[in-house]
mmCIF file of C-alpha atoms in Angstrom:
data_model
loop_
_atom_site.group_PDB
_atom_site.id
_atom_site.type_symbol
_atom_site.label_atom_id
_atom_site.label_comp_id
_atom_site.label_asym_id
_atom_site.label_seq_id
_atom_site.Cartn_x
_atom_site.Cartn_y
_atom_site.Cartn_z
ATOM 1 C CA MET A 10 -16.295 136.198 106.589
ATOM 2 C CA GLU A 11 -16.681 139.723 105.304
ATOM 3 C CA LEU A 12 -15.032 140.709 102.048
ATOM 4 C CA ARG A 13 -13.950 144.305 101.705
ATOM 5 C CA THR A 14 -14.463 145.734 98.267
ATOM 6 C CA ASP A 15 -12.588 149.038 98.500
ATOM 7 C CA LYS A 16 -11.250 150.261 95.215
ATOM 8 C CA ILE A 17 -7.585 150.652 94.408
ATOM 9 C CA ASN A 18 -6.353 154.207 94.079
ATOM 10 C CA LEU A 19 -5.351 153.874 90.466
ATOM 11 C CA PHE A 20 -4.372 157.453 89.970
ATOM 12 C CA TRP A 21 -1.744 157.312 92.697
ATOM 13 C CA LEU A 22 -0.296 154.095 91.363
ATOM 14 C CA SER A 23 -0.378 155.296 87.775
ATOM 15 C CA ARG A 24 1.427 158.456 88.661
ATOM 16 C CA LYS A 25 4.095 156.647 90.653
ATOM 17 C CA GLY A 26 4.450 153.892 88.073
ATOM 18 C CA LEU A 27 4.687 156.248 85.172
ATOM 19 C CA PHE A 28 7.584 158.268 86.491
ATOM 20 C CA ARG A 29 9.410 155.298 87.978
ATOM 21 C CA PHE A 30 11.003 154.409 84.690
ATOM 22 C CA LYS A 31 12.112 157.886 83.725
ATOM 23 C CA THR A 32 14.368 156.942 80.807
ATOM 24 C CA TRP A 33 11.726 154.764 79.180
ATOM 25 C CA PHE A 34 9.135 157.384 79.826
ATOM 26 C CA VAL A 35 11.146 160.140 78.127
ATOM 27 C CA LEU A 36 12.046 157.861 75.205
ATOM 28 C CA LYS A 37 8.407 156.929 74.680
ATOM 29 C CA VAL A 38 7.303 160.555 74.819
ATOM 30 C CA VAL A 39 9.981 161.509 72.243
ATOM 31 C CA VAL A 40 9.069 158.647 69.883
ATOM 32 C CA LEU A 41 5.371 159.327 70.214
ATOM 33 C CA PHE A 42 5.996 163.009 69.652
ATOM 34 C CA LEU A 43 8.029 162.485 66.463
ATOM 35 C CA TRP A 44 5.696 159.845 65.124
ATOM 36 C CA GLY A 45 2.716 162.001 65.911
ATOM 37 C CA PHE A 46 4.373 164.880 64.112
ATOM 38 C CA VAL A 47 4.774 162.820 60.928
ATOM 39 C CA ILE A 48 1.402 161.087 60.852
ATOM 40 C CA LEU A 49 -0.688 163.894 62.234
ATOM 41 C CA ASN A 50 0.711 166.566 59.967
ATOM 42 C CA SER A 51 0.212 164.277 56.988
ATOM 43 C CA TYR A 52 -3.366 163.615 58.013
ATOM 44 C CA SER A 53 -4.127 167.237 58.732
ATOM 45 C CA LEU A 54 -2.610 168.081 55.346
ATOM 46 C CA TYR A 55 -4.988 165.554 53.812
ATOM 47 C CA LEU A 56 -7.921 167.170 55.627
ATOM 48 C CA SER A 57 -6.841 170.724 54.789
ATOM 49 C CA GLN A 58 -5.563 170.249 51.237
ATOM 50 C CA PRO A 59 -6.496 166.803 49.888
ATOM 51 C CA ARG A 60 -5.185 167.652 46.409
ATOM 52 C CA LEU A 61 -1.788 168.711 47.714
ATOM 53 C CA PHE A 62 -1.659 165.595 49.897
ATOM 54 C CA GLN A 63 -2.502 163.343 46.949
ATOM 55 C CA ALA A 64 0.080 165.108 44.830
ATOM 56 C CA SER A 65 2.748 164.479 47.490
ATOM 57 C CA ILE A 66 1.741 160.857 47.965
ATOM 58 C CA SER A 67 1.641 160.181 44.224
ATOM 59 C CA ASN A 68 5.371 160.844 44.280
ATOM 60 C CA LYS A 69 6.726 157.316 44.872
ATOM 61 C CA PHE A 70 9.626 158.456 47.027
ATOM 62 C CA MET A 71 7.421 160.585 49.275
ATOM 63 C CA PHE A 72 4.891 157.787 49.590
ATOM 64 C CA PHE A 73 7.600 155.281 50.503
ATOM 65 C CA LEU A 74 9.161 157.709 52.977
ATOM 66 C CA PHE A 75 5.776 158.341 54.573
ATOM 67 C CA LEU A 76 5.086 154.621 54.998
ATOM 68 C CA LEU A 77 8.600 153.875 56.227
ATOM 69 C CA LEU A 78 8.579 156.628 58.831
ATOM 70 C CA ASN A 79 5.198 155.526 60.131
ATOM 71 C CA PHE A 80 6.262 151.907 60.249
ATOM 72 C CA ILE A 81 9.548 152.670 62.066
ATOM 73 C CA PHE A 82 7.893 154.878 64.643
ATOM 74 C CA PHE A 83 5.025 152.465 65.238
ATOM 75 C CA VAL A 84 7.342 149.449 65.672
ATOM 76 C CA PHE A 85 9.739 151.411 67.864
ATOM 77 C CA PHE A 86 6.952 152.725 70.025
ATOM 78 C CA MET A 87 5.256 149.347 70.483
ATOM 79 C CA ALA A 88 8.649 147.742 71.251
ATOM 80 C CA LEU A 89 9.249 150.357 73.933
ATOM 81 C CA THR A 90 5.801 149.733 75.378
ATOM 82 C CA ILE A 91 6.325 145.960 75.483
ATOM 83 C CA LEU A 92 9.763 146.406 77.026
ATOM 84 C CA THR A 93 8.396 148.654 79.770
ATOM 85 C CA PHE A 94 5.593 146.197 80.519
ATOM 86 C CA LYS A 95 8.175 143.404 80.645
ATOM 87 C CA LEU A 96 10.446 145.381 82.979
ATOM 88 C CA ARG A 97 7.511 145.959 85.274
ATOM 89 C CA GLN A 98 6.264 142.379 85.265
ATOM 90 C CA VAL A 99 7.722 141.667 88.697
ATOM 91 C CA GLU A 100 5.957 144.717 90.046
ATOM 92 C CA PHE A 101 2.640 143.606 88.554
ATOM 93 C CA GLY A 102 3.227 140.074 89.907
ATOM 94 C CA LEU A 103 3.839 141.570 93.329
ATOM 95 C CA TYR A 104 0.609 143.556 93.115
ATOM 96 C CA ARG A 105 -1.307 140.421 92.111
ATOM 97 C CA CYS A 106 0.142 138.480 95.044
ATOM 98 C CA SER A 107 -0.823 141.389 97.309
ATOM 99 C CA GLY A 108 -4.423 141.077 96.212
ATOM 100 C CA ALA A 109 -4.868 143.142 93.070
ATOM 101 C CA THR A 110 -7.347 141.643 90.645
ATOM 102 C CA ARG A 111 -6.467 141.077 86.996
ATOM 103 C CA ARG A 112 -8.856 143.851 86.086
ATOM 104 C CA GLU A 113 -7.077 146.270 88.416
ATOM 105 C CA ILE A 114 -3.732 145.448 86.790
ATOM 106 C CA ILE A 115 -5.188 145.945 83.289
ATOM 107 C CA THR A 116 -6.696 149.254 84.381
ATOM 108 C CA LEU A 117 -3.384 150.298 85.916
ATOM 109 C CA MET A 118 -1.402 149.554 82.749
ATOM 110 C CA PHE A 119 -4.057 151.098 80.553
ATOM 111 C CA ASN A 120 -4.227 154.240 82.688
ATOM 112 C CA GLU A 121 -0.471 154.641 82.538
ATOM 113 C CA SER A 122 -0.490 154.319 78.756
ATOM 114 C CA LEU A 123 -3.379 156.734 78.584
ATOM 115 C CA MET A 124 -1.491 159.312 80.656
ATOM 116 C CA LEU A 125 1.674 158.859 78.609
ATOM 117 C CA THR A 126 -0.197 159.383 75.347
ATOM 118 C CA LEU A 127 -2.058 162.369 76.725
ATOM 119 C CA ILE A 128 1.193 163.982 77.871
ATOM 120 C CA SER A 129 2.920 163.331 74.517
ATOM 121 C CA PHE A 130 -0.021 164.529 72.454
ATOM 122 C CA GLY A 131 -0.554 167.519 74.713
ATOM 123 C CA LEU A 132 3.071 168.537 74.107
ATOM 124 C CA LEU A 133 2.692 167.824 70.412
ATOM 125 C CA PHE A 134 -0.408 169.970 70.107
ATOM 126 C CA PHE A 135 1.282 172.811 71.986
ATOM 127 C CA PHE A 136 4.350 172.745 69.724
ATOM 128 C CA GLU A 137 2.225 172.341 66.626
ATOM 129 C CA ILE A 138 0.311 175.499 67.444
ATOM 130 C CA ILE A 139 3.611 177.361 67.931
ATOM 131 C CA PHE A 140 4.906 175.826 64.690
ATOM 132 C CA ILE A 141 1.808 176.902 62.748
ATOM 133 C CA TYR A 142 2.018 180.383 64.237
ATOM 134 C CA PHE A 143 5.675 180.963 63.389
ATOM 135 C CA PHE A 144 5.486 179.415 59.933
ATOM 136 C CA ARG A 145 1.980 180.620 59.084
ATOM 137 C CA LEU A 146 3.101 182.536 56.010
ATOM 138 C CA GLU A 147 5.255 179.712 54.676
ATOM 139 C CA ILE A 148 2.475 177.144 55.261
ATOM 140 C CA ALA A 149 -0.085 179.391 53.590
ATOM 141 C CA GLY A 150 2.370 179.799 50.711
ATOM 142 C CA LEU A 151 2.782 176.028 50.487
ATOM 143 C CA PHE A 152 -0.984 175.600 50.272
ATOM 144 C CA LYS A 153 -1.165 178.491 47.814
ATOM 145 C CA VAL A 154 -3.807 180.268 49.909
ATOM 146 C CA SER A 155 -3.779 183.663 51.512
ATOM 147 C CA TYR A 156 -3.081 183.679 55.218
ATOM 148 C CA ASP A 157 -5.783 184.639 57.713
ATOM 149 C CA LEU A 158 -6.848 183.581 61.202
ATOM 150 C CA ARG A 159 -9.386 181.125 59.827
ATOM 151 C CA PHE A 160 -6.560 179.331 58.085
ATOM 152 C CA THR A 161 -4.614 178.856 61.375
ATOM 153 C CA LEU A 162 -7.739 177.779 63.239
ATOM 154 C CA GLY A 163 -8.628 175.350 60.461
ATOM 155 C CA MET A 164 -5.145 173.815 60.611
ATOM 156 C CA ALA A 165 -5.367 173.524 64.414
ATOM 157 C CA LYS A 166 -8.823 171.925 64.205
ATOM 158 C CA ASN A 167 -7.658 169.366 61.634
ATOM 159 C CA PHE A 168 -4.606 168.624 63.681
ATOM 160 C CA LEU A 169 -6.706 168.085 66.813
ATOM 161 C CA LEU A 170 -9.060 165.782 64.915
ATOM 162 C CA SER A 171 -6.085 163.728 63.680
ATOM 163 C CA LEU A 172 -4.760 163.615 67.231
ATOM 164 C CA VAL A 173 -8.003 162.149 68.535
ATOM 165 C CA LEU A 174 -8.052 159.489 65.794
ATOM 166 C CA VAL A 175 -4.464 158.371 66.448
ATOM 167 C CA PHE A 176 -5.135 158.437 70.174
ATOM 168 C CA ILE A 177 -8.034 155.995 69.733
ATOM 169 C CA LEU A 178 -5.831 153.792 67.525
ATOM 170 C CA LEU A 179 -3.115 153.689 70.192
ATOM 171 C CA MET A 180 -5.571 152.822 72.936
ATOM 172 C CA VAL A 181 -6.818 149.941 70.788
ATOM 173 C CA CYS A 182 -3.179 148.719 70.501
ATOM 174 C CA TYR A 183 -2.483 149.090 74.227
ATOM 175 C CA PHE A 184 -5.468 147.171 75.447
ATOM 176 C CA PRO A 185 -4.531 143.649 74.224
ATOM 177 C CA LEU A 186 -0.983 144.178 75.537
ATOM 178 C CA ALA A 187 -2.277 145.136 78.971
ATOM 179 C CA VAL A 188 -4.577 142.093 79.008
ATOM 180 C CA TYR A 189 -1.730 139.789 77.912
ATOM 181 C CA TYR A 190 0.697 140.969 80.606
ATOM 182 C CA SER A 191 -1.927 140.940 83.358
ATOM 183 C CA CYS A 192 -2.815 137.308 82.641
ATOM 184 C CA LYS A 193 0.710 135.993 83.284
ATOM 185 C CA ASP A 194 1.024 133.778 86.338
ATOM 186 C CA PRO A 195 2.045 136.257 89.067
ATOM 187 C CA TYR A 196 3.765 133.776 91.314
ATOM 188 C CA GLU A 197 5.867 132.316 88.526
ATOM 189 C CA ILE A 198 7.018 135.853 87.707
ATOM 190 C CA VAL A 199 8.055 136.758 91.223
ATOM 191 C CA ARG A 200 9.503 133.349 91.958
ATOM 192 C CA TYR A 201 11.822 132.886 89.014
ATOM 193 C CA MET B 4 -9.957 125.108 112.342
ATOM 194 C CA PHE B 5 -8.821 127.904 110.049
ATOM 195 C CA PHE B 6 -7.830 126.348 106.741
ATOM 196 C CA ARG B 7 -9.102 122.880 105.800
ATOM 197 C CA LEU B 8 -7.803 120.969 102.816
ATOM 198 C CA ILE B 9 -9.791 117.918 101.763
ATOM 199 C CA ASP B 10 -8.294 115.516 99.239
ATOM 200 C CA ILE B 11 -6.489 118.280 97.331
ATOM 201 C CA LYS B 12 -5.038 117.012 94.060
ATOM 202 C CA LYS B 13 -3.089 118.944 91.476
ATOM 203 C CA SER B 14 -1.891 117.715 88.132
ATOM 204 C CA TYR B 15 -0.118 119.418 85.259
ATOM 205 C CA GLN B 16 -0.588 118.541 81.634
ATOM 206 C CA GLY B 17 2.687 118.533 79.747
ATOM 207 C CA GLY B 18 1.920 117.484 76.169
ATOM 208 C CA SER B 19 0.342 114.037 76.311
ATOM 209 C CA GLN B 20 1.769 113.358 79.772
ATOM 210 C CA LYS B 21 -0.097 114.200 82.938
ATOM 211 C CA THR B 22 1.987 114.745 86.073
ATOM 212 C CA LEU B 23 0.259 114.407 89.420
ATOM 213 C CA VAL B 24 2.036 116.847 91.742
ATOM 214 C CA LEU B 25 -0.297 116.621 94.735
ATOM 215 C CA LYS B 26 -1.968 113.250 95.317
ATOM 216 C CA GLY B 27 -4.737 114.056 97.766
ATOM 217 C CA ILE B 28 -3.671 116.301 100.620
ATOM 218 C CA ASN B 29 -5.825 116.286 103.762
ATOM 219 C CA LEU B 30 -4.843 118.849 106.328
ATOM 220 C CA ASP B 31 -6.271 121.194 108.950
ATOM 221 C CA ILE B 32 -4.421 124.405 109.714
ATOM 222 C CA ASN B 33 -5.492 125.923 112.996
ATOM 223 C CA GLU B 34 -5.502 129.601 113.764
ATOM 224 C CA GLY B 35 -2.258 130.701 115.403
ATOM 225 C CA SER B 36 -0.318 127.624 114.317
ATOM 226 C CA PHE B 37 3.202 127.632 112.881
ATOM 227 C CA ILE B 38 3.545 124.901 110.284
ATOM 228 C CA SER B 39 6.453 124.048 108.078
ATOM 229 C CA PHE B 40 6.524 121.762 105.083
ATOM 230 C CA VAL B 41 9.784 120.068 104.277
ATOM 231 C CA GLY B 42 10.679 117.867 101.363
ATOM 232 C CA ALA B 43 12.887 117.506 98.361
ATOM 233 C CA SER B 44 12.646 119.750 95.321
ATOM 234 C CA GLY B 45 9.611 118.847 93.223
ATOM 235 C CA ALA B 46 7.835 117.184 96.163
ATOM 236 C CA GLY B 47 4.893 119.577 95.827
ATOM 237 C CA LYS B 48 5.587 121.964 98.743
ATOM 238 C CA SER B 49 5.409 125.167 96.731
ATOM 239 C CA THR B 50 2.380 123.928 94.775
ATOM 240 C CA LEU B 51 0.597 123.464 98.094
ATOM 241 C CA LEU B 52 1.570 126.977 99.165
ATOM 242 C CA LEU B 53 0.305 128.394 95.872
ATOM 243 C CA ILE B 54 -3.026 126.639 96.352
ATOM 244 C CA LEU B 55 -3.308 128.087 99.863
ATOM 245 C CA ALA B 56 -2.627 131.548 98.431
ATOM 246 C CA GLY B 57 -5.260 131.089 95.725
ATOM 247 C CA LEU B 58 -2.656 131.620 93.019
ATOM 248 C CA LEU B 59 -3.146 128.093 91.724
ATOM 249 C CA ARG B 60 -6.374 126.121 91.404
ATOM 250 C CA PRO B 61 -6.411 122.504 92.598
ATOM 251 C CA THR B 62 -7.459 119.935 90.007
ATOM 252 C CA SER B 63 -9.836 118.393 92.542
ATOM 253 C CA GLY B 64 -10.590 118.496 96.255
ATOM 254 C CA GLU B 65 -11.998 121.149 98.554
ATOM 255 C CA LEU B 66 -10.399 124.079 100.316
ATOM 256 C CA TYR B 67 -12.111 125.875 103.192
ATOM 257 C CA PHE B 68 -11.133 129.037 105.018
ATOM 258 C CA ASP B 69 -13.131 129.997 108.108
ATOM 259 C CA SER B 70 -15.851 127.563 106.926
ATOM 260 C CA LYS B 71 -16.060 129.321 103.561
ATOM 261 C CA LYS B 72 -15.532 127.113 100.549
ATOM 262 C CA LEU B 73 -12.816 128.643 98.419
ATOM 263 C CA THR B 74 -12.400 126.071 95.687
ATOM 264 C CA ARG B 75 -14.779 127.639 93.215
ATOM 265 C CA LEU B 76 -14.186 131.304 93.889
ATOM 266 C CA SER B 77 -13.525 133.667 91.010
ATOM 267 C CA ASP B 78 -10.218 135.471 90.535
ATOM 268 C CA LYS B 79 -11.804 138.637 91.902
ATOM 269 C CA GLU B 80 -13.057 136.928 95.068
ATOM 270 C CA TRP B 81 -9.682 135.263 95.628
ATOM 271 C CA SER B 82 -8.002 138.649 95.217
ATOM 272 C CA PHE B 83 -10.157 140.080 97.985
ATOM 273 C CA ILE B 84 -9.173 137.206 100.245
ATOM 274 C CA ARG B 85 -5.482 137.748 99.491
ATOM 275 C CA LYS B 86 -5.871 141.465 100.069
ATOM 276 C CA GLN B 87 -7.316 141.026 103.511
ATOM 277 C CA TYR B 88 -6.229 137.745 104.985
ATOM 278 C CA ILE B 89 -3.051 136.511 103.306
ATOM 279 C CA GLY B 90 0.520 137.773 103.423
ATOM 280 C CA ILE B 91 3.190 136.215 101.231
ATOM 281 C CA ILE B 92 6.957 136.182 101.690
ATOM 282 C CA PHE B 93 8.848 135.259 98.560
ATOM 283 C CA GLN B 94 12.029 133.295 98.243
ATOM 284 C CA LYS B 95 13.461 135.809 95.809
ATOM 285 C CA LYS B 96 14.127 139.361 96.911
ATOM 286 C CA ILE B 97 11.227 141.111 95.280
ATOM 287 C CA PHE B 98 11.075 144.871 95.580
ATOM 288 C CA ILE B 99 10.475 147.930 93.450
ATOM 289 C CA PRO B 100 13.939 149.492 93.042
ATOM 290 C CA HIS B 101 12.717 152.992 92.249
ATOM 291 C CA LEU B 102 10.671 153.261 95.410
ATOM 292 C CA LYS B 103 12.109 153.970 98.844
ATOM 293 C CA VAL B 104 11.824 151.438 101.671
ATOM 294 C CA TYR B 105 8.726 153.075 103.158
ATOM 295 C CA GLU B 106 7.028 153.292 99.747
ATOM 296 C CA ASN B 107 7.858 149.654 99.026
ATOM 297 C CA ILE B 108 6.305 148.657 102.324
ATOM 298 C CA ILE B 109 3.033 150.482 101.773
ATOM 299 C CA THR B 110 2.621 149.274 98.160
ATOM 300 C CA PRO B 111 0.118 146.487 99.045
ATOM 301 C CA LEU B 112 -2.032 149.089 100.772
ATOM 302 C CA SER B 113 -2.621 150.804 97.432
ATOM 303 C CA PHE B 114 -5.081 148.075 96.621
ATOM 304 C CA ILE B 115 -7.226 148.480 99.687
ATOM 305 C CA THR B 116 -6.940 152.081 100.774
ATOM 306 C CA ASP B 117 -6.558 155.590 99.580
ATOM 307 C CA LEU B 118 -2.949 156.653 99.683
ATOM 308 C CA SER B 119 -3.697 160.321 99.301
ATOM 309 C CA GLY B 120 -2.796 160.705 102.942
ATOM 310 C CA ARG B 121 -5.910 159.374 104.614
ATOM 311 C CA GLY B 122 -7.570 156.006 104.718
ATOM 312 C CA PHE B 123 -4.804 153.788 105.984
ATOM 313 C CA ASP B 124 -3.322 153.378 109.394
ATOM 314 C CA ASP B 125 0.080 154.983 109.180
ATOM 315 C CA GLY B 126 0.616 154.259 112.869
ATOM 316 C CA ARG B 127 0.490 150.557 112.110
ATOM 317 C CA VAL B 128 3.133 150.945 109.383
ATOM 318 C CA GLU B 129 5.336 152.947 111.741
ATOM 319 C CA ASP B 130 4.910 150.353 114.515
ATOM 320 C CA LEU B 131 5.891 147.543 112.174
ATOM 321 C CA MET B 132 8.928 149.462 110.953
ATOM 322 C CA GLU B 133 9.924 150.096 114.543
ATOM 323 C CA THR B 134 9.467 146.438 115.524
ATOM 324 C CA PHE B 135 11.517 145.264 112.570
ATOM 325 C CA ASP B 136 14.183 147.899 113.072
ATOM 326 C CA LEU B 137 13.616 149.570 109.713
ATOM 327 C CA LYS B 138 12.790 153.099 110.821
ATOM 328 C CA ALA B 139 16.284 154.377 110.173
ATOM 329 C CA HIS B 140 16.115 153.038 106.612
ATOM 330 C CA ARG B 141 12.717 154.435 105.614
ATOM 331 C CA ASN B 142 14.132 156.932 103.103
ATOM 332 C CA LYS B 143 16.754 154.614 101.666
ATOM 333 C CA TYR B 144 16.384 152.681 98.440
ATOM 334 C CA PRO B 145 16.177 148.863 98.743
ATOM 335 C CA GLU B 146 19.543 148.455 97.023
ATOM 336 C CA GLU B 147 21.191 150.272 99.912
ATOM 337 C CA LEU B 148 19.996 147.609 102.390
ATOM 338 C CA SER B 149 21.787 144.438 103.448
ATOM 339 C CA GLY B 150 20.303 140.977 102.728
ATOM 340 C CA GLY B 151 18.824 140.661 106.219
ATOM 341 C CA GLU B 152 17.358 144.170 106.133
ATOM 342 C CA LEU B 153 15.817 143.506 102.732
ATOM 343 C CA GLN B 154 14.205 140.312 104.003
ATOM 344 C CA ARG B 155 12.855 142.231 107.004
ATOM 345 C CA MET B 156 11.445 144.838 104.633
ATOM 346 C CA MET B 157 9.687 142.083 102.689
ATOM 347 C CA ILE B 158 8.250 140.634 105.894
ATOM 348 C CA VAL B 159 6.929 144.048 106.955
ATOM 349 C CA ARG B 160 5.433 144.507 103.479
ATOM 350 C CA SER B 161 3.603 141.191 103.809
ATOM 351 C CA LEU B 162 2.278 142.188 107.257
ATOM 352 C CA VAL B 163 1.245 145.718 106.455
ATOM 353 C CA THR B 164 -2.290 144.791 105.400
ATOM 354 C CA GLY B 165 -2.822 142.939 108.698
ATOM 355 C CA PRO B 166 -3.146 139.401 107.306
ATOM 356 C CA LYS B 167 -4.392 136.443 109.325
ATOM 357 C CA ILE B 168 -2.046 133.979 107.700
ATOM 358 C CA LEU B 169 1.515 134.373 106.465
ATOM 359 C CA LEU B 170 2.737 132.094 103.695
ATOM 360 C CA ALA B 171 6.510 131.948 103.532
ATOM 361 C CA ASP B 172 8.306 130.281 100.644
ATOM 362 C CA GLU B 173 11.899 129.591 101.713
ATOM 363 C CA PRO B 174 11.951 132.787 103.786
ATOM 364 C CA THR B 175 15.655 132.586 104.535
ATOM 365 C CA GLY B 176 16.451 131.832 100.883
ATOM 366 C CA ASP B 177 20.034 132.815 100.249
ATOM 367 C CA LEU B 178 20.682 134.464 103.606
ATOM 368 C CA ASP B 179 23.688 133.583 105.742
ATOM 369 C CA LEU B 180 23.297 131.702 109.023
ATOM 370 C CA GLU B 181 23.158 134.781 111.223
ATOM 371 C CA ASN B 182 20.500 136.527 109.132
ATOM 372 C CA SER B 183 18.537 133.268 108.801
ATOM 373 C CA LYS B 184 18.424 132.967 112.595
ATOM 374 C CA GLU B 185 17.222 136.537 112.876
ATOM 375 C CA ILE B 186 14.411 135.943 110.370
ATOM 376 C CA ILE B 187 13.318 132.790 112.181
ATOM 377 C CA HIS B 188 13.362 134.672 115.474
ATOM 378 C CA ILE B 189 11.102 137.317 113.900
ATOM 379 C CA LEU B 190 8.709 134.709 112.501
ATOM 380 C CA LYS B 191 8.444 133.035 115.904
ATOM 381 C CA LYS B 192 7.819 136.378 117.546
ATOM 382 C CA ILE B 193 4.965 137.312 115.218
ATOM 383 C CA ASN B 194 3.506 133.809 115.509
ATOM 384 C CA LYS B 195 3.392 134.263 119.297
ATOM 385 C CA LYS B 196 1.275 137.360 118.704
ATOM 386 C CA GLY B 197 -1.314 135.130 117.036
ATOM 387 C CA LEU B 198 -0.413 135.163 113.333
ATOM 388 C CA THR B 199 -0.712 131.817 111.585
ATOM 389 C CA ILE B 200 2.418 130.932 109.632
ATOM 390 C CA VAL B 201 2.829 128.313 106.928
ATOM 391 C CA MET B 202 6.417 127.960 105.787
ATOM 392 C CA VAL B 203 7.957 125.920 103.002
ATOM 393 C CA THR B 204 11.615 125.039 103.284
ATOM 394 C CA HIS B 205 14.128 122.410 102.386
ATOM 395 C CA ASN B 206 16.253 123.424 105.362
ATOM 396 C CA LYS B 207 15.552 120.950 108.182
ATOM 397 C CA GLU B 208 17.112 123.121 110.869
ATOM 398 C CA LEU B 209 14.866 125.974 109.874
ATOM 399 C CA ALA B 210 11.807 123.737 109.727
ATOM 400 C CA LEU B 211 12.453 122.515 113.271
ATOM 401 C CA GLN B 212 11.663 126.004 114.560
ATOM 402 C CA ALA B 213 7.997 125.541 113.605
ATOM 403 C CA ARG B 214 5.482 123.987 115.991
ATOM 404 C CA ASN B 215 4.317 121.394 113.458
ATOM 405 C CA ILE B 216 6.444 119.959 110.693
ATOM 406 C CA TYR B 217 5.110 117.921 107.790
ATOM 407 C CA ARG B 218 7.247 116.049 105.320
ATOM 408 C CA ILE B 219 5.893 116.114 101.798
ATOM 409 C CA ASP B 220 7.090 113.351 99.577
ATOM 410 C CA LYS B 221 5.965 112.753 96.000
ATOM 411 C CA GLY B 222 2.841 114.840 96.403
ATOM 412 C CA GLU B 223 1.670 113.318 99.657
ATOM 413 C CA ILE B 224 2.014 114.254 103.296
ATOM 414 C CA ALA B 225 4.347 111.441 104.220
ATOM 415 C CA LYS B 226 4.848 112.140 107.862
ATOM 416 C CA LEU B 227 4.037 114.484 110.714
ATOM 417 C CA ILE B 228 7.512 114.914 112.140
ATOM 418 C CA LYS B 229 6.611 117.122 115.083
#
């Protein structure tokens, strides 16, 4: 008996799967965008002007607000992710019964999350650059430095660095979720 | 011989209590046969079907398919077998609501071929849709189909990879008499073309349509009825 070992076309499935739940997709992008805006700007502020950042954080209200916003966005985003995985359990069960391996399901979920985060962060970076450009004088004033191109580029670089760090953090959060949902008994899911 | 089950036992551990669901099943399933298992709820019919599909591991015993021992295969190896040789029809109406009928049908192919437009036999999909009278519904969403049409869509989806064996768990589920008859007629037709069918049902009338009927009682094959 010959076993075929052709690989699943993950990109096709990811693309289809990602846009299948449009409402959830848009909600996740919005939450990720807003959360990213809060955490990434704070982090890039820390990288650009550590003293100013520390001064803001030393204010108890600001510090509490910063923590609260991060916590709310993180919880909301993870809840949305879990809900989407749950909604798609039947689909994953169907794939497993059709012959997809556990690894293929994990890769599928992970790829979808990866694409979602890339889209959100891509949008975020684009708007951030526009934001920095339009408010360059105000931002420079806030940092009490004179505005020049190096200042904008430095802000963009710090923002990009923060983006990469948060991206890695999110991928670390996604992975156990993908493993957990792929290990559920597929037949029990599609049967009941 | 196609599938051979030797002393297949399955038990579940529920707390300190161990429940023996299958108590040593010995059975040969020949290629091209049409078998149905009947029995009361909890008799072990579905457990047996799950073991045949590789979705559940037996506690002990041996399972062979085309002389290949399957009992100790990894999840990956079992997945390859399901991909190529096994089609499953579910009792529940399982479909992806956001995909059209045609897309739902070709979903299992995503795991064995490239869906970028090449790499899978579209002619085969079209033929199956024609045979099962689904061509007119290809661009509809599953929710727009009737119960019988949905069941036909699920049968086509299970056949699209060209399996050698079809495992059907209560294939007429909640369908009315007329639609149930139609589904049975379809199953008989595809069995005549050489596809092996193993069906689980509690409906005796439905079971009688198979060529061999086994009664499963308390985890054992109690009787070969036909």
